Coordinates of C-alpha atoms in Angstrom, one line a residue:
M1 CA 97.4 48.1 51.1
D2 CA 96.6 45.5 48.6
S3 CA 94.9 43.3 51.2
E4 CA 92.8 46.2 52.5
F5 CA 91.9 47.2 48.9
Q6 CA 90.8 43.6 48.1
E7 CA 88.7 43.4 51.4
N8 CA 87.1 46.8 50.8
T9 CA 86.4 45.7 47.1
S10 CA 84.8 42.5 48.2
M11 CA 82.6 44.3 50.8
M12 CA 81.6 46.7 48.2
G13 CA 80.7 43.9 45.8
K14 CA 78.6 42.1 48.5
D15 CA 76.8 45.5 49.2
H16 CA 76.2 46.1 45.6
L17 CA 74.9 42.6 45.0
E18 CA 72.6 42.8 48.1
S19 CA 71.4 46.3 47.0
Q20 CA 70.7 45.0 43.5
R21 CA 68.8 41.9 44.8
E22 CA 66.7 44.2 47.1
L23 CA 65.9 46.4 44.1
Y24 CA 64.9 43.3 41.9
E25 CA 62.7 41.9 44.7
E26 CA 61.0 45.3 45.1
S27 CA 60.3 45.5 41.3
I28 CA 58.5 42.2 41.3
P29 CA 55.0 42.3 42.9
S30 CA 54.0 39.9 45.7
N31 CA 51.1 38.4 43.6
T32 CA 53.3 37.3 40.7
N33 CA 51.5 34.0 40.5
E34 CA 48.0 35.5 40.0
E35 CA 49.3 37.8 37.3
V36 CA 50.8 34.8 35.4
I37 CA 47.6 32.5 35.8
G38 CA 45.2 35.4 35.1
P39 CA 45.5 35.5 31.3
L40 CA 45.1 31.9 31.0
Q41 CA 41.8 31.9 33.0
Y42 CA 40.6 34.7 30.8
G43 CA 41.4 32.7 27.6
S44 CA 39.5 29.6 28.8
E45 CA 36.4 31.7 29.7
I46 CA 36.4 33.0 26.1
V47 CA 36.6 29.4 24.7
N48 CA 33.7 28.3 27.0
E49 CA 31.6 31.1 26.0
D50 CA 32.0 30.4 22.2
T51 CA 31.4 26.6 22.9
S52 CA 28.2 27.4 24.9
Q53 CA 26.9 29.8 22.3
R54 CA 27.5 27.2 19.5
N55 CA 25.8 24.5 21.5
K56 CA 22.9 26.9 22.1
E57 CA 22.6 27.6 18.4
E58 CA 22.8 23.9 17.6
D59 CA 20.1 23.1 20.1
E60 CA 17.8 25.7 18.7
E61 CA 18.4 24.4 15.2
A62 CA 17.7 20.9 16.3
K63 CA 14.6 22.0 18.0
A64 CA 13.4 23.8 14.8
V65 CA 14.1 20.6 12.9
I66 CA 12.1 18.5 15.4
D67 CA 9.2 21.0 15.4
S68 CA 9.1 20.9 11.6
I69 CA 8.3 17.2 11.6
S70 CA 5.0 16.4 9.9
Q71 CA 3.3 13.1 9.6
G72 CA 1.0 11.7 6.9
K73 CA -2.1 9.4 7.2
V74 CA -1.6 5.7 8.1
K75 CA -2.5 3.2 5.5
L76 CA -2.9 -0.5 6.0
F77 CA -2.0 -2.9 3.1
K78 CA -1.8 -6.7 3.4
K79 CA -1.3 -6.6 7.2
A80 CA 1.5 -4.0 6.8
K81 CA 1.2 -0.4 8.1
F82 CA 2.7 2.5 6.2
Q83 CA 3.2 6.1 7.4
A84 CA 5.3 8.9 6.0
F85 CA 7.2 11.6 7.9
S86 CA 9.0 14.7 6.7
A87 CA 11.2 17.4 8.3
A88 CA 12.9 20.6 7.1
I89 CA 16.7 20.2 7.5
S90 CA 19.7 22.4 6.8
H91 CA 22.4 19.7 7.2
E92 CA 22.6 15.9 6.6
D93 CA 23.3 15.4 10.2
H94 CA 19.8 16.4 11.1
V95 CA 18.5 13.2 9.5
M96 CA 19.7 11.1 12.4
K97 CA 18.1 13.5 14.9
V98 CA 14.8 13.1 13.1
Q99 CA 15.1 9.3 13.1
D100 CA 16.1 9.3 16.8
H101 CA 13.0 11.4 17.6
L102 CA 10.7 9.2 15.7
D103 CA 12.1 6.1 17.5
L104 CA 11.5 7.8 20.9
N105 CA 8.0 8.9 20.1
H106 CA 6.6 6.0 18.0
S107 CA 7.0 2.2 18.1
K108 CA 10.1 1.1 16.3
P109 CA 9.3 0.3 12.7
T110 CA 10.4 -2.8 10.9
N111 CA 11.8 -0.6 8.0
S112 CA 12.6 3.1 7.8
V113 CA 13.1 4.1 4.2
V114 CA 15.0 7.4 4.2
A115 CA 15.8 10.0 1.5
F116 CA 17.0 13.6 1.9
R117 CA 18.3 16.5 -0.2
V118 CA 20.2 19.5 1.3
V119 CA 21.7 22.6 -0.3
D120 CA 25.5 22.4 0.1
P121 CA 27.6 25.0 -1.6
S122 CA 30.8 23.1 -0.9
S123 CA 29.8 20.2 -3.1
N124 CA 30.3 20.2 -6.9
T125 CA 26.5 19.8 -7.7
G126 CA 25.6 22.4 -4.9
I127 CA 23.3 19.7 -3.3
S128 CA 24.0 16.9 -0.8
E129 CA 21.6 14.0 -1.0
G130 CA 21.4 10.4 0.1
F131 CA 19.0 7.6 0.9
D132 CA 18.7 4.4 3.1
D133 CA 16.8 1.3 1.9
D134 CA 16.9 -0.4 5.5
G135 CA 16.7 -3.9 4.1
E136 CA 14.2 -3.2 1.2
E137 CA 16.6 -2.8 -1.7
G138 CA 15.8 0.0 -4.1
S139 CA 13.2 1.7 -2.1
G140 CA 15.4 4.6 -0.8
E141 CA 16.6 5.2 -4.2
K142 CA 13.1 5.5 -5.5
L143 CA 12.3 7.8 -2.6
L144 CA 15.2 10.1 -3.5
R145 CA 14.1 10.1 -7.2
L146 CA 10.8 11.3 -6.1
L147 CA 12.4 14.3 -4.2
Q148 CA 14.5 15.0 -7.4
K149 CA 11.6 14.9 -9.6
L150 CA 9.5 17.2 -7.5
G151 CA 12.5 19.5 -7.0
V152 CA 12.3 19.4 -3.2
E153 CA 15.3 20.7 -1.3
N154 CA 16.3 21.0 2.5
V155 CA 13.8 18.1 3.3
A156 CA 14.2 14.6 4.8
L157 CA 11.6 12.2 3.9
I158 CA 11.0 9.1 6.0
V159 CA 8.5 6.3 5.3
C160 CA 8.1 3.9 8.2
V161 CA 6.7 0.4 7.7
W162 CA 5.5 -1.9 10.4
H163 CA 4.9 -5.7 9.7
N164 CA 5.7 -9.1 11.0
N165 CA 6.7 -10.8 7.8
M166 CA 9.9 -11.5 5.9
P167 CA 11.5 -8.8 3.9
G168 CA 10.4 -8.6 0.4
H169 CA 7.1 -10.3 1.0
L170 CA 5.1 -7.5 -0.6
G171 CA 7.2 -7.4 -3.8
T172 CA 6.7 -4.3 -6.0
D173 CA 3.7 -3.3 -4.0
F174 CA 6.2 -2.2 -1.3
Y175 CA 7.7 0.5 -3.5
R176 CA 4.3 1.6 -4.7
M177 CA 3.0 2.1 -1.1
V178 CA 6.2 3.9 0.0
L179 CA 5.9 6.3 -3.0
E180 CA 2.2 6.8 -2.5
R181 CA 2.5 7.7 1.2
A182 CA 5.4 10.1 0.5
R183 CA 3.7 11.8 -2.4
D184 CA 0.6 12.3 -0.5
L185 CA 2.4 13.9 2.5
L186 CA 4.5 16.2 0.3
T187 CA 1.2 17.3 -1.6
A188 CA -0.6 18.0 1.7
L189 CA 2.3 20.2 3.0
H190 CA 2.6 22.0 -0.4
N191 CA -1.1 22.7 -0.4
E192 CA -1.0 23.9 3.3
V193 CA 1.8 26.3 2.5
M194 CA 0.1 27.5 -0.7
Q195 CA -3.1 28.2 1.2
Q196 CA -1.2 30.3 3.8
E197 CA 0.7 32.2 1.1
N198 CA -2.5 33.0 -0.8
S199 CA -4.2 34.0 2.4
S200 CA -1.5 36.5 3.4
A201 CA -1.3 37.9 -0.2
L202 CA -5.1 38.5 -0.2
G203 CA -5.1 40.1 3.2
G204 CA -6.6 37.1 5.0
E205 CA -5.5 35.6 8.3
F206 CA -5.3 32.1 9.6
V207 CA -6.8 31.0 12.9
N208 CA -5.6 27.8 14.5
N209 CA -8.4 25.8 16.0
E210 CA -5.9 23.9 18.3
A211 CA -3.3 25.3 20.7
P212 CA -1.8 28.7 19.9
T213 CA 1.3 28.7 17.9
M214 CA 4.7 29.6 19.4
E215 CA 7.6 31.4 17.8
R216 CA 10.2 28.9 16.5
K217 CA 13.2 29.1 14.2
T218 CA 12.4 28.0 10.7
V219 CA 14.6 26.2 8.2
E220 CA 14.3 27.6 4.6
S221 CA 13.3 25.3 1.9
K222 CA 13.0 25.7 -1.9
V223 CA 9.4 24.3 -2.2
F224 CA 7.9 25.2 1.1
N225 CA 9.1 26.9 4.4
I226 CA 8.0 24.8 7.3
A227 CA 7.5 26.8 10.4
Q228 CA 4.9 24.7 12.0
A229 CA 4.3 21.0 12.2
V230 CA 1.2 19.9 10.2
D231 CA -0.6 16.8 11.3
I232 CA -2.3 15.3 8.2
S233 CA -3.2 11.9 9.9
K234 CA -6.3 13.6 11.6
G235 CA -8.1 14.1 8.3
K236 CA -9.3 17.5 9.3
E237 CA -8.3 20.9 8.4
T238 CA -6.6 22.5 11.4
T239 CA -6.8 25.9 9.9
Q240 CA -9.5 27.9 8.3
S241 CA -9.3 30.9 6.1
I242 CA -11.1 34.1 7.0
K243 CA -11.8 36.4 4.0
S244 CA -11.1 39.9 4.8
D245 CA -12.5 43.1 3.2
A246 CA -9.3 43.2 1.0
H247 CA -10.1 39.7 -0.3
K248 CA -13.7 40.7 -1.2
K249 CA -12.5 43.9 -2.8
F250 CA -10.0 41.8 -4.9
L251 CA -13.0 39.6 -6.0
E252 CA -15.1 42.8 -6.9
D253 CA -12.2 44.4 -8.8
N254 CA -10.8 41.5 -10.6
S255 CA -13.0 38.3 -10.8
I256 CA -16.2 40.0 -12.1
N257 CA -14.3 42.4 -14.5
F258 CA -11.9 40.1 -16.2
L259 CA -14.2 37.1 -16.6
P260 CA -17.4 37.2 -18.9
Q261 CA -20.5 38.4 -17.2
V262 CA -23.2 35.9 -16.7
D263 CA -26.7 35.8 -15.1
K264 CA -27.8 33.1 -12.7
L265 CA -29.4 30.8 -15.3
T266 CA -26.1 30.8 -17.3
Y267 CA -24.3 30.2 -14.1
K268 CA -26.3 27.1 -13.4
E269 CA -26.0 25.9 -17.0
S270 CA -22.2 26.4 -16.9
V271 CA -21.9 24.1 -13.8
Q272 CA -23.9 21.5 -15.6
N273 CA -21.8 21.8 -18.7
L274 CA -18.7 21.6 -16.7
E275 CA -19.8 18.3 -15.1
K276 CA -20.8 17.1 -18.6
A277 CA -17.4 18.0 -20.1
G278 CA -15.7 16.1 -17.3
K279 CA -17.8 13.0 -17.9
S280 CA -17.0 13.1 -21.6
L281 CA -13.3 13.0 -20.9
T282 CA -12.6 9.3 -20.9
K283 CA -9.6 7.3 -19.7
G284 CA -8.6 6.8 -23.3
H285 CA -8.3 10.5 -23.8
I286 CA -6.2 10.8 -20.6
R287 CA -3.9 8.0 -21.8
E288 CA -3.5 9.7 -25.1
F289 CA -2.5 12.9 -23.5
L290 CA 0.0 11.1 -21.3
S291 CA 1.6 9.4 -24.3
F292 CA 2.6 12.9 -25.7
V293 CA 6.2 13.6 -25.1
R294 CA 5.9 17.1 -26.7
P295 CA 2.2 17.9 -27.3
E296 CA 0.7 20.3 -29.9
P297 CA 1.2 23.9 -28.5
I298 CA -2.5 24.4 -28.2
I299 CA -3.0 21.3 -26.1
G300 CA 0.0 22.2 -24.0
K301 CA -1.6 25.7 -23.3
L302 CA -4.9 24.2 -22.4
F303 CA -3.5 22.0 -19.8
Q304 CA -1.3 24.8 -18.5
V305 CA -4.5 26.8 -18.0
I306 CA -6.0 24.0 -15.9
A307 CA -2.7 23.5 -13.9
M308 CA -2.7 27.2 -13.2
I309 CA -6.3 27.0 -12.0
K310 CA -5.4 24.2 -9.7
G311 CA -2.6 26.3 -8.1
Y312 CA 0.5 25.2 -10.1
K313 CA 3.1 28.0 -10.5
N314 CA 4.7 28.3 -14.0
P315 CA 3.6 24.7 -15.0
N316 CA 5.5 22.9 -17.8
W317 CA 4.3 19.9 -19.6
S318 CA 6.0 17.5 -17.1
K319 CA 3.9 19.0 -14.3
C320 CA 0.8 18.8 -16.5
R321 CA 1.5 15.1 -17.0
D322 CA 1.9 14.7 -13.2
L323 CA -1.6 16.4 -12.9
L324 CA -3.1 14.0 -15.6
S325 CA -1.6 10.9 -13.8
N326 CA -3.3 11.8 -10.5
P327 CA -6.1 9.2 -10.0
T328 CA -8.4 12.0 -8.6
F329 CA -7.9 14.3 -11.8
K330 CA -11.1 13.3 -13.5
I331 CA -13.1 13.3 -10.1
E332 CA -11.9 16.9 -9.4
L333 CA -13.2 17.9 -13.0
L334 CA -16.7 16.6 -12.3
S335 CA -17.4 18.9 -9.3
F336 CA -17.4 22.7 -8.9
R337 CA -17.0 24.6 -5.6
G338 CA -16.0 28.1 -6.2
R339 CA -14.5 28.5 -2.7
D340 CA -11.9 25.8 -3.5
Y341 CA -10.3 27.9 -6.1
D342 CA -8.0 31.0 -5.6
S343 CA -9.1 34.1 -7.5
E344 CA -5.5 35.1 -8.2
N345 CA -4.8 31.8 -9.8
V346 CA -8.0 32.1 -11.8
L347 CA -7.0 35.5 -13.0
K348 CA -3.5 34.3 -14.1
A349 CA -5.0 31.3 -15.8
F350 CA -7.6 33.4 -17.8
K351 CA -4.9 35.8 -18.8
I352 CA -2.8 32.9 -20.2
F353 CA -5.8 31.5 -21.9
E354 CA -6.8 34.8 -23.5
S355 CA -3.3 35.5 -24.8
S356 CA -2.9 31.9 -26.2
A357 CA -6.4 32.1 -27.7
I358 CA -5.5 35.3 -29.6
S359 CA -2.2 33.8 -30.8
F360 CA -3.9 30.6 -32.1
T361 CA -7.1 32.1 -33.5
Q362 CA -6.3 35.8 -33.9
K363 CA -9.6 36.4 -31.8
S364 CA -10.3 37.3 -28.2
P365 CA -12.4 34.9 -25.9
R366 CA -14.7 37.9 -25.3
K367 CA -15.9 37.7 -28.9
K368 CA -18.8 35.6 -30.1
D369 CA -17.1 33.9 -33.1
F370 CA -14.1 32.9 -31.0
Y371 CA -15.6 29.5 -30.0
Q372 CA -16.3 28.5 -33.5
K373 CA -12.7 29.1 -34.5
F374 CA -11.5 26.9 -31.7
Y375 CA -13.9 24.1 -32.5
E376 CA -12.6 24.1 -36.1
I377 CA -8.9 23.6 -35.0
L378 CA -9.2 21.2 -31.9
P379 CA -11.0 18.2 -33.5
K380 CA -8.2 17.9 -36.1
I381 CA -5.6 17.4 -33.2
S382 CA -7.5 15.3 -30.6
D383 CA -11.1 14.5 -29.6
G384 CA -10.2 14.8 -25.9
S385 CA -9.0 18.3 -26.4
V386 CA -12.5 19.4 -27.3
H387 CA -13.8 18.3 -23.9
V388 CA -10.9 20.0 -22.1
F389 CA -11.7 23.2 -23.9
D390 CA -15.4 22.9 -23.1
W391 CA -14.5 22.4 -19.4
I392 CA -12.2 25.4 -19.4
I393 CA -14.9 27.8 -20.9
S394 CA -17.5 26.3 -18.6
F395 CA -15.2 26.8 -15.5
F396 CA -14.6 30.5 -16.3
K397 CA -18.3 31.2 -16.7
A398 CA -19.1 29.2 -13.5
Y399 CA -16.4 31.0 -11.5
S400 CA -17.8 34.4 -12.8
G401 CA -21.3 33.4 -11.5
Y402 CA -19.8 32.2 -8.2
S403 CA -18.0 35.6 -7.8
K404 CA -21.4 37.3 -8.4
F405 CA -23.9 35.0 -6.8
G406 CA -22.0 32.6 -4.5
D407 CA -22.5 29.0 -4.2
L408 CA -25.5 27.1 -5.7
Q409 CA -26.2 25.1 -2.5
N410 CA -29.7 26.1 -2.0
D411 CA -30.5 25.6 -5.6
K412 CA -29.1 22.1 -5.6
I413 CA -31.3 21.2 -2.6
E414 CA -34.4 22.4 -4.4
L415 CA -33.3 20.5 -7.5
G416 CA -32.7 17.4 -5.6
S417 CA -36.0 17.4 -4.0
D418 CA -37.7 17.8 -7.3
I419 CA -35.8 15.0 -8.7
G420 CA -36.6 12.9 -5.7
E421 CA -40.4 13.5 -6.3
I422 CA -40.1 12.8 -10.0
T423 CA -38.2 9.6 -9.2
M424 CA -40.7 8.3 -6.7
R425 CA -43.7 9.0 -9.0
T426 CA -41.9 7.4 -11.9
K427 CA -41.2 4.2 -9.9
M428 CA -44.8 3.9 -9.0
M429 CA -46.0 4.4 -12.5
M430 CA -43.4 1.8 -13.8
R431 CA -44.6 -0.7 -11.2
Q432 CA -48.3 -0.3 -12.2
E433 CA -47.4 -0.6 -15.8
M434 CA -45.4 -3.8 -15.1
K435 CA -48.3 -5.3 -13.2
K436 CA -50.7 -4.7 -16.1
N437 CA -48.2 -5.9 -18.9
R438 CA -46.8 -8.8 -17.0
K439 CA -47.6 -12.2 -18.7
P440 CA -46.5 -15.0 -16.6
K441 CA -44.3 -17.5 -18.3
Q442 CA -46.1 -20.8 -18.8
I443 CA -44.3 -23.8 -17.6
K444 CA -45.6 -27.1 -18.7
I445 CA -45.6 -29.9 -16.2
K446 CA -45.7 -33.5 -17.1
Q447 CA -49.1 -35.0 -16.0
T448 CA -48.1 -38.5 -15.5
A449 CA -48.4 -38.7 -11.6
L450 CA -49.6 -35.3 -10.3
L451 CA -53.0 -35.3 -12.0
S452 CA -56.1 -37.4 -12.1
P453 CA -57.0 -39.3 -15.3
E454 CA -59.4 -36.6 -16.3
E455 CA -57.0 -33.7 -15.7
R456 CA -54.3 -35.7 -17.5
A457 CA -56.4 -35.8 -20.6
D458 CA -56.6 -32.0 -20.6
K459 CA -53.4 -31.0 -22.6
D460 CA -53.9 -27.4 -22.1
Y461 CA -53.5 -27.4 -18.4
Y462 CA -50.6 -25.1 -17.3
R463 CA -49.3 -23.8 -14.1
F464 CA -48.6 -20.0 -13.7
P465 CA -45.8 -19.4 -11.1
D466 CA -45.0 -16.0 -9.7
D467 CA -41.8 -14.0 -10.5
Q468 CA -40.0 -15.3 -7.5
T469 CA -40.4 -19.0 -8.5
E470 CA -40.5 -19.0 -12.2
D471 CA -36.7 -19.5 -12.5
K472 CA -36.8 -22.5 -10.1
K473 CA -36.6 -25.9 -11.7
T474 CA -39.7 -28.0 -11.1
S475 CA -38.6 -31.4 -10.1
Q476 CA -40.4 -34.3 -11.4
V477 CA -42.0 -36.6 -8.8
K478 CA -40.6 -40.1 -9.0
P479 CA -43.3 -42.8 -9.6
N480 CA -42.1 -44.8 -6.6
I481 CA -42.9 -42.1 -4.0
G482 CA -45.1 -43.1 -1.1
M483 CA -45.0 -46.8 -1.2
F484 CA -47.2 -47.7 1.7
L485 CA -48.7 -51.2 1.9
Q486 CA -51.4 -50.0 4.3
N487 CA -52.9 -47.5 1.6
K488 CA -56.1 -49.0 0.2
Q489 CA -55.7 -47.2 -3.1
M490 CA -52.6 -48.8 -3.8
M491 CA -52.5 -50.8 -7.1
F492 CA -50.8 -54.1 -7.5
G493 CA -49.7 -54.8 -11.0
D494 CA -47.8 -57.9 -9.9
D495 CA -48.0 -60.5 -7.1
S496 CA -44.6 -59.6 -6.0
L497 CA -43.9 -56.2 -4.5
I498 CA -40.3 -56.0 -5.7
P499 CA -40.1 -55.2 -9.6
E500 CA -38.1 -57.2 -11.8
E501 CA -34.6 -56.1 -12.7
G502 CA -34.5 -53.2 -15.0
K503 CA -38.4 -52.5 -14.6
K504 CA -40.0 -49.7 -12.5
S505 CA -42.4 -50.5 -9.6
S506 CA -46.2 -50.1 -10.4
L507 CA -47.0 -49.3 -6.7
I508 CA -48.1 -45.7 -6.6
D509 CA -49.6 -43.7 -3.9
Y510 CA -52.0 -41.3 -5.7
N511 CA -53.1 -39.6 -2.5
A512 CA -49.5 -38.7 -1.6
L513 CA -49.0 -37.4 -5.0
K514 CA -52.0 -35.3 -5.0
R515 CA -51.2 -33.9 -1.4
G516 CA -47.8 -32.9 -2.9
A517 CA -49.3 -31.1 -5.9
N518 CA -51.9 -29.3 -3.7
F519 CA -49.0 -28.2 -1.4
L520 CA -47.1 -26.6 -4.4
I521 CA -50.3 -24.8 -5.5
D522 CA -50.9 -23.5 -2.0
E523 CA -47.3 -22.3 -1.7
E524 CA -47.6 -20.5 -5.0
E525 CA -50.8 -18.7 -4.0
E526 CA -49.1 -17.8 -0.7
L527 CA -46.0 -16.4 -2.4
R528 CA -48.3 -14.4 -4.8
K529 CA -50.2 -12.9 -1.8
R530 CA -47.0 -12.1 -0.1
E531 CA -45.6 -10.4 -3.2
Q532 CA -48.8 -8.3 -3.5
L533 CA -48.7 -7.3 0.1
E534 CA -44.9 -6.3 -0.3
Q535 CA -45.8 -4.2 -3.3
E536 CA -48.5 -2.4 -1.5
Q537 CA -46.3 -1.7 1.5
A538 CA -43.6 -0.4 -0.8
D539 CA -46.1 1.9 -2.5
R540 CA -47.3 3.1 0.8
R541 CA -43.7 3.7 2.0
M542 CA -42.9 5.5 -1.2
I543 CA -45.9 7.8 -0.6
M544 CA -45.3 8.4 3.1
E545 CA -41.5 8.3 3.0
K546 CA -41.2 12.1 2.6
N547 CA -42.7 14.8 4.7
S548 CA -43.1 16.9 1.5
K549 CA -46.5 18.2 0.3
F550 CA -48.7 15.9 -1.5
K551 CA -50.0 16.4 -5.1
V552 CA -53.3 15.4 -6.3
E553 CA -51.9 12.9 -8.9
N554 CA -49.9 11.2 -6.1
L555 CA -53.0 10.4 -3.9
P556 CA -53.8 6.6 -3.6
N557 CA -56.9 5.1 -5.1
K558 CA -57.3 2.2 -2.6
T559 CA -59.6 2.9 0.4
E560 CA -57.0 1.2 2.7
L561 CA -54.2 3.4 1.5
M562 CA -56.3 6.5 1.8
L563 CA -57.1 5.6 5.5
E564 CA -53.4 4.9 6.1
T565 CA -52.6 8.2 4.5
L566 CA -55.1 10.0 6.7
K567 CA -53.5 8.6 9.9
D568 CA -50.0 10.0 9.2
I569 CA -50.9 13.2 7.2
D570 CA -50.0 16.6 8.5
Y571 CA -53.0 18.7 7.6
E572 CA -51.3 22.0 8.2
E573 CA -48.7 21.5 5.5
Q574 CA -50.9 20.0 2.9
P575 CA -52.5 22.2 0.2
L576 CA -56.2 22.7 0.3
E577 CA -56.9 21.2 -3.0
V578 CA -55.2 17.9 -2.0
L579 CA -57.4 17.6 1.0
I580 CA -60.5 18.4 -1.0
A581 CA -59.5 15.8 -3.6
L582 CA -58.9 13.2 -0.9
A583 CA -62.3 13.9 0.7
E584 CA -64.1 13.6 -2.7
R585 CA -62.4 10.2 -3.4
L586 CA -63.4 8.8 0.0
K587 CA -67.0 10.1 -0.6
K588 CA -67.0 8.4 -4.0
K589 CA -65.8 5.1 -2.6
R590 CA -68.3 5.3 0.2
M591 CA -71.2 5.7 -2.4
D592 CA -69.9 2.9 -4.4
M593 CA -69.8 0.6 -1.4
F594 CA -73.2 1.7 0.1
P595 CA -75.4 3.0 -2.8
D596 CA -78.4 3.3 -0.5
A597 CA -76.6 5.6 2.0
Q598 CA -77.6 9.1 2.2
P599 CA -75.1 11.6 0.7
M600 CA -73.4 13.6 3.5

């Protein structure tokens, strides 16, 4: 029994185990390996997609940085070439990419001075900045100070230098050239962006004369937003502003209304007064203004107005000093072209000027007695401030005239032609006056050898050289010139031909001396005739130089010049009274030369 029970139990156990094993195998699918590996494959695909997306964004960002690279003008100095490059960046790693791009597309420079500033919220100061001297100690630090001074952020600035000399051979001129190239490039970029902003604000549009611009990712910057590379090295403007109807309407609604109304004559006088005030402002006045750490409030306001006119936004005294230290500051004051100034900036400047004028003088610039009050205050502070005030007043009047009448280009051409005629006539009159009043300087020549005994006795004998030879020293002919034994006129004072020691020879060739004197006289006469011919030719050129109409007082008096004038004259352009006067003068000359001739 027991054995049978155990055997049955064992059989039941085996059957149970086999049945359980079959159930377990059925519960497990046949593709177990695929189900285990599947989730791992899906996770790797997610990681790869994130990596590719990140790489794509980095590539786009790097492309935007490369596209934002701008280059300045090349300048040669002592056999060294300087050129500045800038790029908009958002991370300091972009600096290396910009350098690599420049190395690939340009010849490798001897020195690459680098400075950058990037907004970094993780840093304590909020800005990440750095520099690289590249062998010229102190140059990178000075470049970084320039960026800090201008308040430029998210920009990398690189100045490349090519030369074949030892490092440091330029001395401090190296720093000056690096800063000059960098400042010029930043200024050009700033002006370009300001021009675009002003055009968009006034309803204008920009047309690129070169290839059409493509969409690109931009990198934000505090000072300017660079979305397009600007090539300054060509020295030409690649864009031109097209004034729209909205811009013209803005000029009509604002420029003419807020500025004092002027007529065309006042417009011309204002332009002349503007140039006069600019010339009156000397270098001493500019140095005086630059020496002010904190100027008088009225002086600060005057220069703030000028800075606003030039396009500065919210200028303080440090920016005004930068404007004054610009070498072209005075040159810019001497010329007025209304199209170079933005009407919105002029409007803001005039409002500041009017408000400050009322606060200082309790009077508005629109009132007549306003100027007198200002002229009482300014001379007590600085003489140069008076000229600055004159320039500002003349500028506002001139810009008001420009808004109403446009440029004075045609008037300037007419004025220039009048001045040219006056100058030519004045030169001829001065030459004639000089000929009449010229008294040749009398140079007395020693009469020992050049003259005969009769001429030598005449002590009043003088030579009159012309203007070209009066400053030449007349060399005295030595008494031993022309010692020819064959000459019959040679005089022998001794039996021996050789003089004693310490005594001069008495052998003199008078014929040779006279020939030399006659040669000098003939040469003087030839020079005098040549000068007279040159003066006549110059007068003829001055008369026939211009194709403008003749005037009666400008007609020549000499017959030869009259005939020469008749050859080249354009009878259709000449006034009738000029032709009549010319014919009458020729008739008079003919009657003087041939009195017996019948009158025509």
